[in-house]
PDB file of C-alpha atoms in Angstrom:
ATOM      1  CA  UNK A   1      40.039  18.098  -8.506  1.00 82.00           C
ATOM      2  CA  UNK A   2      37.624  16.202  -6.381  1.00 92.00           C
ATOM      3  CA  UNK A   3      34.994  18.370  -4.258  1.00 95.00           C
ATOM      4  CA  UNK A   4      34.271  16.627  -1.130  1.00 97.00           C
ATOM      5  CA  UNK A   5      31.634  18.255   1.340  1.00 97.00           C
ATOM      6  CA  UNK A   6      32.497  18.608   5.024  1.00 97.00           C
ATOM      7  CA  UNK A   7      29.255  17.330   6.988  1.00 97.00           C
ATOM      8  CA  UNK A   8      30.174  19.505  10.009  1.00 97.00           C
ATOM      9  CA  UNK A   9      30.816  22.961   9.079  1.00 96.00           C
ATOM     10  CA  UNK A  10      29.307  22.768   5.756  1.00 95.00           C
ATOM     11  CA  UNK A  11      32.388  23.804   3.454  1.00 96.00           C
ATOM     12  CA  UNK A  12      32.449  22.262  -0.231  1.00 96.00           C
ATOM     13  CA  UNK A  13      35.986  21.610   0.036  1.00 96.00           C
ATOM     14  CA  UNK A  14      38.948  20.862  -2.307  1.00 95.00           C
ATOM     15  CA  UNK A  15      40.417  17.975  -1.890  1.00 92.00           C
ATOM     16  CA  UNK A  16      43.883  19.811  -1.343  1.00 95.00           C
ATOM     17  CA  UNK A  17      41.959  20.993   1.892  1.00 96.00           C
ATOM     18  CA  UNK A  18      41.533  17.719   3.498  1.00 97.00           C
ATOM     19  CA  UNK A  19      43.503  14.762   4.409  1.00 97.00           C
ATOM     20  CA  UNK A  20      42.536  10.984   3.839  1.00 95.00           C
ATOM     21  CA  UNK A  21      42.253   8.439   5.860  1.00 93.00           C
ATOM     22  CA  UNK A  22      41.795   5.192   4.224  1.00 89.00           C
ATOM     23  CA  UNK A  23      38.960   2.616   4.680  1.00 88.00           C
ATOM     24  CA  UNK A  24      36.145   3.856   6.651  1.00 90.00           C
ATOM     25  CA  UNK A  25      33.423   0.817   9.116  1.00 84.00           C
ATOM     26  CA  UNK A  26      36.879  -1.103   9.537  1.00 80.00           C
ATOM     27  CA  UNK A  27      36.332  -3.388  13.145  1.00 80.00           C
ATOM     28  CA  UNK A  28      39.225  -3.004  15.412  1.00 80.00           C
ATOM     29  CA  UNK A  29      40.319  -6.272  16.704  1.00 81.00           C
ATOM     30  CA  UNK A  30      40.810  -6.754  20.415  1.00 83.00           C
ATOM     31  CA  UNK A  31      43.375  -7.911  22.950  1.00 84.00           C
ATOM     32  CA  UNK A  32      42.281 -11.304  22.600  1.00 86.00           C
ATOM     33  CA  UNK A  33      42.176 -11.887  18.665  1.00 86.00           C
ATOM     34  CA  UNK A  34      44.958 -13.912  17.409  1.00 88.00           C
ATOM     35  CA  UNK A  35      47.484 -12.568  15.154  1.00 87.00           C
ATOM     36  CA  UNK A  36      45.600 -13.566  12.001  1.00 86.00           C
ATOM     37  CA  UNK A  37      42.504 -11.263  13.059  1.00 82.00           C
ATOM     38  CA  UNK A  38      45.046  -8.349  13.641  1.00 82.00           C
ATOM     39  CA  UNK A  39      46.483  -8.811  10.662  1.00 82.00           C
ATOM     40  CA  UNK A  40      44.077  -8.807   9.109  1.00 78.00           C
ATOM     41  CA  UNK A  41      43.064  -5.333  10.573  1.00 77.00           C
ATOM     42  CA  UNK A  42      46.303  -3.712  10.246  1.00 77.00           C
ATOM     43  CA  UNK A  43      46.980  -4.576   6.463  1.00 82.00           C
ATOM     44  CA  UNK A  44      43.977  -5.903   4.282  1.00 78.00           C
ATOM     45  CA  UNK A  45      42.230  -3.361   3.048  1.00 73.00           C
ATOM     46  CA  UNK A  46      39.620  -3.384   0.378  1.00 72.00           C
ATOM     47  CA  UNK A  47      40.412  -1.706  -3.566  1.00 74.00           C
ATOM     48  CA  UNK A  48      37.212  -2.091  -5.156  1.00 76.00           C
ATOM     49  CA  UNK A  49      36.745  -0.487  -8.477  1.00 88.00           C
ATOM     50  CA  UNK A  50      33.520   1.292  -7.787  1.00 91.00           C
ATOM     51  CA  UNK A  51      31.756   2.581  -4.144  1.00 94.00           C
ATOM     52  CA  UNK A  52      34.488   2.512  -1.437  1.00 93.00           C
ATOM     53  CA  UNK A  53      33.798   4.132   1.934  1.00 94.00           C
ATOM     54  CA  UNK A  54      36.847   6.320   3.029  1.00 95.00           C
ATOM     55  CA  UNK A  55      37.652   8.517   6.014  1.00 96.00           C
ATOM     56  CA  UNK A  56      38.478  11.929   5.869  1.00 97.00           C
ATOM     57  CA  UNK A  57      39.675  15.080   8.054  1.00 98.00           C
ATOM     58  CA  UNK A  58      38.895  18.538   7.200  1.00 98.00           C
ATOM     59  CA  UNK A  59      42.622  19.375   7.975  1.00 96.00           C
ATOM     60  CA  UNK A  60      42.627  22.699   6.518  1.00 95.00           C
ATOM     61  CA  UNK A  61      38.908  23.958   7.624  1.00 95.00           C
ATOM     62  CA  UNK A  62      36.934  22.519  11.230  1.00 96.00           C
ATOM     63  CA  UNK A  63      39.772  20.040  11.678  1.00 96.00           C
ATOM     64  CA  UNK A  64      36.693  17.047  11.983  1.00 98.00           C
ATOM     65  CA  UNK A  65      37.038  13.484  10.331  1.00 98.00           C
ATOM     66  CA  UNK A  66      33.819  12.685   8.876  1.00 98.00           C
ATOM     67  CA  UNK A  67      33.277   9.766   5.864  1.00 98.00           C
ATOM     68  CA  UNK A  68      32.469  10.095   2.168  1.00 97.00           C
ATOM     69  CA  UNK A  69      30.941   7.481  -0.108  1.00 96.00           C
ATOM     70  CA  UNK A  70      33.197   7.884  -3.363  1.00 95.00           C
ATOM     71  CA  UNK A  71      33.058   6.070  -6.467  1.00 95.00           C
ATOM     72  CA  UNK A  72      36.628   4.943  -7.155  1.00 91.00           C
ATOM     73  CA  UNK A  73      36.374   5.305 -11.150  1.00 93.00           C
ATOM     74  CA  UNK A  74      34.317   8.036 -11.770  1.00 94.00           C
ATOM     75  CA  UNK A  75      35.631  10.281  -8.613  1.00 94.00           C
ATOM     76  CA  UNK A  76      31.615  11.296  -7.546  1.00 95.00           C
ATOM     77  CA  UNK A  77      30.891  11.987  -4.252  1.00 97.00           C
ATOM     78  CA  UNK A  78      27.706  10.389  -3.255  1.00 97.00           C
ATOM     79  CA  UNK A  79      27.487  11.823   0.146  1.00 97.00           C
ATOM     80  CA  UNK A  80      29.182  12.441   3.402  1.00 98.00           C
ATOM     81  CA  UNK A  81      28.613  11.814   7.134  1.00 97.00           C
ATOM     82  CA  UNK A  82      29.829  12.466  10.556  1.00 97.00           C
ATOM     83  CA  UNK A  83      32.432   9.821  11.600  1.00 95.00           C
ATOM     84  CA  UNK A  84      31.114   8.569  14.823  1.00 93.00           C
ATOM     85  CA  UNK A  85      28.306   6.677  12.698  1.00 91.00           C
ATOM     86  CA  UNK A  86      28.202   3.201  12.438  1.00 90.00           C
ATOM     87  CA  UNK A  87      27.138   2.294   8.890  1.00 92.00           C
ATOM     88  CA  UNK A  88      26.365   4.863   5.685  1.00 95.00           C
ATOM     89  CA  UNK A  89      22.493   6.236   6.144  1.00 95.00           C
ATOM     90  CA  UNK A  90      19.961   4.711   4.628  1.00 94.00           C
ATOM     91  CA  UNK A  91      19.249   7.720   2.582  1.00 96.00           C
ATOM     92  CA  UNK A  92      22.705   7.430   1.241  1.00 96.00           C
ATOM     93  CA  UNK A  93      22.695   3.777   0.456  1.00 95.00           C
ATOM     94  CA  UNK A  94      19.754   4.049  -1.477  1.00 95.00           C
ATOM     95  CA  UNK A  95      21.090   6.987  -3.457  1.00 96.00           C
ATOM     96  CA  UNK A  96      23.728   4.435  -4.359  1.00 95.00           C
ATOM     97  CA  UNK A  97      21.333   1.811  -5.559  1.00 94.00           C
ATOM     98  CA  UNK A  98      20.111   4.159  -7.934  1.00 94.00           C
ATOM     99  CA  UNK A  99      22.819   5.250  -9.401  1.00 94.00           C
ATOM    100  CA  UNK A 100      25.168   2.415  -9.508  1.00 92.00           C
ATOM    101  CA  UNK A 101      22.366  -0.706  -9.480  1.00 91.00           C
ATOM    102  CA  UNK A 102      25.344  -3.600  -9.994  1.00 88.00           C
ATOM    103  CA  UNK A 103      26.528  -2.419  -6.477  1.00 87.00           C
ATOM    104  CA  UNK A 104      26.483  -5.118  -3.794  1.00 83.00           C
ATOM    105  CA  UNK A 105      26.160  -3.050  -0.878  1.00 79.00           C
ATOM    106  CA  UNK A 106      28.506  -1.706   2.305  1.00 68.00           C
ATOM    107  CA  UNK A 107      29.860  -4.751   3.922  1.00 66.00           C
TER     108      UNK A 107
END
């Protein structure tokens, strides 16, 4: 059972508790991209065996989506964030570094 931390109301939650929601820093495409670009968007998604940034909603708690930097293998949480941010925080990213040095980064 993984633990995953809500960043808003500051419950250690179950994962039973919360919903996911894929891929988290994906760029929409707009109404001028050609199909290729929304394809792209709609249906490639990254796997990685390792760090993967997901979304998640605290369905059964505040109700908030907020994003988690997981490590696909191991299941540890490194840290979690409010969605409306951009790209992970620097604190988290370094956090990362050190304890997964082969990792490539975010993007």
């Amino acid at each position: 059972m993984q633990i995953i931390p809500c960043p808003y109301c500051g419950v250690e939650a179950e994962e039973t508790e919360l919903t996911y929601g894929h891929e988290a820093h994906l760029k929409r495409v707009g109404p001028d991209s050609d199909a290729a670009d929304f394809e792209a968007y709609m249906f490639t998604r990254k796997n990685p065996k390792g760090v993967h940034f997901e979304r998640w909603r605290h369905s059964n708690g505040c109700g908030k989506w907020f994003l988690a930097a997981r490590h696909t293998v191991t299941l540890e949480v490194f840290g979690t964030y409010p969605a409306q941010t951009t790209e992970p925080p620097a604190e988290l990213v370094e956090k990362i570094k050190a304890k997964c040095p082969e990792w490539k980064g975010w993007k």
